[in-house]
Tab-separated table of C-alpha atoms in Angstrom:
chain	number	residue	atom	x	y	z
A	1	MET	CA	-10.632	-13.281	-15.853
A	2	GLU	CA	-10.368	-16.780	-14.508
A	3	ALA	CA	-8.323	-17.962	-17.509
A	4	LEU	CA	-5.567	-15.419	-16.765
A	5	LYS	CA	-5.138	-16.145	-13.044
A	6	GLY	CA	-1.653	-17.246	-12.066
A	7	LYS	CA	-0.135	-16.596	-15.482
A	8	ASP	CA	2.527	-14.008	-16.113
A	9	TYR	CA	3.129	-14.702	-19.825
A	10	GLY	CA	6.871	-14.221	-19.432
A	11	LYS	CA	6.616	-10.705	-18.027
A	12	PRO	CA	9.305	-10.144	-15.422
A	13	ARG	CA	8.363	-8.608	-12.102
A	14	MET	CA	9.592	-5.058	-11.726
A	15	THR	CA	12.502	-4.727	-9.367
A	16	TYR	CA	14.110	-1.509	-8.296
A	17	PRO	CA	17.872	-1.634	-7.676
A	18	ASP	CA	17.809	1.010	-4.936
A	19	PHE	CA	15.070	-0.830	-2.983
A	20	THR	CA	15.533	-3.689	-0.523
A	21	MET	CA	13.605	-6.859	-1.380
A	22	THR	CA	12.395	-9.107	1.435
A	23	ALA	CA	11.955	-12.880	1.169
A	24	SER	CA	8.227	-12.351	0.545
A	25	GLY	CA	8.890	-10.147	-2.504
A	26	LEU	CA	8.040	-6.842	-0.800
A	27	GLN	CA	10.341	-4.033	-1.904
A	28	TYR	CA	11.030	-0.981	0.235
A	29	LYS	CA	13.280	2.031	0.455
A	30	ASP	CA	13.703	4.062	3.624
A	31	LEU	CA	13.538	7.745	2.786
A	32	ARG	CA	14.046	8.742	6.407
A	33	ASP	CA	15.009	6.496	9.308
A	34	GLY	CA	12.938	6.768	12.455
A	35	LEU	CA	14.054	6.662	16.063
A	36	GLY	CA	13.455	4.193	18.855
A	37	GLU	CA	12.221	0.640	18.766
A	38	SER	CA	10.301	-1.151	16.017
A	39	PRO	CA	6.669	-1.978	16.868
A	40	GLN	CA	5.693	-5.302	18.385
A	41	PRO	CA	2.622	-7.437	17.565
A	42	GLY	CA	-0.377	-6.009	19.409
A	43	ASP	CA	0.949	-2.423	19.348
A	44	THR	CA	-1.467	0.157	17.970
A	45	LEU	CA	0.144	1.977	15.064
A	46	VAL	CA	-0.774	5.368	13.638
A	47	VAL	CA	0.345	5.721	10.030
A	48	ASP	CA	0.224	8.522	7.482
A	49	TRP	CA	0.169	6.846	4.075
A	50	SER	CA	-0.427	7.534	0.420
A	51	GLY	CA	-1.181	4.907	-2.229
A	52	TYR	CA	-0.264	5.072	-5.914
A	53	THR	CA	-0.886	2.561	-8.663
A	54	ILE	CA	2.034	1.368	-10.744
A	55	GLY	CA	0.068	0.075	-13.715
A	56	TYR	CA	-2.292	3.022	-14.086
A	57	TYR	CA	0.140	5.880	-14.743
A	58	GLY	CA	1.131	6.197	-11.091
A	59	ARG	CA	-2.310	7.513	-10.235
A	60	PRO	CA	-2.901	8.148	-6.526
A	61	PHE	CA	-5.752	6.113	-5.079
A	62	GLU	CA	-5.303	7.663	-1.645
A	63	ALA	CA	-3.291	10.690	-0.566
A	64	ARG	CA	-3.355	12.795	2.575
A	65	ASN	CA	-2.819	16.546	2.387
A	66	LYS	CA	-1.467	16.403	-1.157
A	67	PRO	CA	-2.801	17.652	-4.489
A	68	LYS	CA	-5.019	14.902	-5.833
A	69	GLY	CA	-6.891	15.965	-8.948
A	70	GLY	CA	-9.756	13.929	-10.323
A	71	SER	CA	-12.740	13.420	-8.084
A	72	PHE	CA	-10.934	13.541	-4.741
A	73	THR	CA	-13.373	15.565	-2.681
A	74	GLY	CA	-14.466	15.930	0.897
A	75	ASP	CA	-12.522	16.222	4.102
A	76	GLU	CA	-8.918	15.203	4.303
A	77	LYS	CA	-8.482	11.624	5.416
A	78	ASP	CA	-7.379	10.815	8.924
A	79	PHE	CA	-4.314	8.815	9.858
A	80	LEU	CA	-4.655	5.043	9.554
A	81	ARG	CA	-4.839	3.324	12.946
A	82	PHE	CA	-4.537	-0.442	13.396
A	83	LYS	CA	-3.069	-3.076	15.696
A	84	LEU	CA	-0.010	-4.799	14.327
A	85	GLY	CA	-0.771	-8.481	13.788
A	86	ASP	CA	-4.582	-8.268	13.784
A	87	HIS	CA	-4.747	-8.760	9.980
A	88	SER	CA	-6.958	-5.717	9.423
A	89	VAL	CA	-4.524	-4.430	6.776
A	90	ILE	CA	-2.952	-6.187	3.805
A	91	PRO	CA	0.069	-8.409	4.554
A	92	ALA	CA	2.442	-6.046	2.729
A	93	PHE	CA	1.416	-3.148	4.941
A	94	GLU	CA	1.998	-5.140	8.135
A	95	GLU	CA	5.359	-6.375	6.902
A	96	ALA	CA	6.467	-2.929	5.757
A	97	VAL	CA	5.706	-1.130	9.025
A	98	SER	CA	6.846	-3.935	11.337
A	99	THR	CA	10.525	-2.999	10.931
A	100	MET	CA	10.061	0.779	10.836
A	101	LYS	CA	10.660	3.124	13.755
A	102	VAL	CA	8.696	6.157	14.905
A	103	GLY	CA	9.039	9.057	12.471
A	104	GLY	CA	10.408	6.918	9.641
A	105	ILE	CA	9.332	7.339	6.038
A	106	ARG	CA	9.334	4.298	3.776
A	107	ARG	CA	8.389	3.838	0.119
A	108	VAL	CA	6.974	0.364	-0.523
A	109	VAL	CA	6.292	-1.636	-3.694
A	110	VAL	CA	3.605	-4.229	-2.976
A	111	PRO	CA	3.651	-7.523	-4.907
A	112	VAL	CA	0.243	-8.888	-5.798
A	113	GLU	CA	0.596	-11.828	-3.385
A	114	LEU	CA	0.839	-9.436	-0.422
A	115	GLY	CA	-1.862	-7.079	-1.626
A	116	TYR	CA	-5.613	-7.100	-1.371
A	117	PRO	CA	-7.100	-10.611	-0.985
A	118	ASP	CA	-8.993	-11.737	-4.072
A	119	ASN	CA	-8.134	-8.301	-5.571
A	120	ASP	CA	-10.881	-6.777	-3.414
A	121	PHE	CA	-9.839	-3.652	-1.509
A	122	ARG	CA	-13.024	-3.841	0.588
A	123	LYS	CA	-11.784	-6.884	2.565
A	124	GLN	CA	-8.687	-5.396	4.233
A	125	GLY	CA	-7.200	-1.948	4.636
A	126	PRO	CA	-5.844	0.434	3.878
A	127	LYS	CA	-8.853	1.431	1.797
A	128	PRO	CA	-9.474	4.361	-0.525
A	129	THR	CA	-11.911	6.878	0.941
A	130	THR	CA	-13.137	8.428	-2.317
A	131	PHE	CA	-14.886	7.202	-5.441
A	132	SER	CA	-11.969	8.339	-7.604
A	133	GLY	CA	-9.566	6.355	-5.421
A	134	GLU	CA	-11.777	3.280	-5.565
A	135	ARG	CA	-11.997	3.591	-9.332
A	136	ALA	CA	-8.222	3.945	-9.803
A	137	LEU	CA	-7.487	0.989	-7.547
A	138	GLY	CA	-10.332	-1.066	-8.992
A	139	PHE	CA	-8.954	-0.524	-12.495
A	140	VAL	CA	-5.602	-2.015	-11.523
A	141	LEU	CA	-7.013	-4.858	-9.417
A	142	GLY	CA	-9.867	-5.703	-11.772
């Protein structure tokens, strides 16, 4: 709703004490450190990712090789491939992977400002590949 845009009505943003917060508001926690160098702009990255909503009971909107429930059907999704810096994925995703190293595992909490532009997951990736995933994400973004 247009009338609600930009208003938080005094609700504090969730912060997690065991996560690192960047200047942009992105929060992350490294579950496993990788090895080697961090990627550079223009590098092609191959990422295995899963997406969960915070405001919709932690419902997965995309998961690879994990139990999914709901209407997740069809073949398993492939790894996400993109060039760092080409803006084909949401800003939070680029920021989160830019300081990782090969083999690392990172949990990320995406603030709305770094998420899908205009709350539309069709404009930039990563995108849900199933109707159930689209519905779960659409419920939170809508």
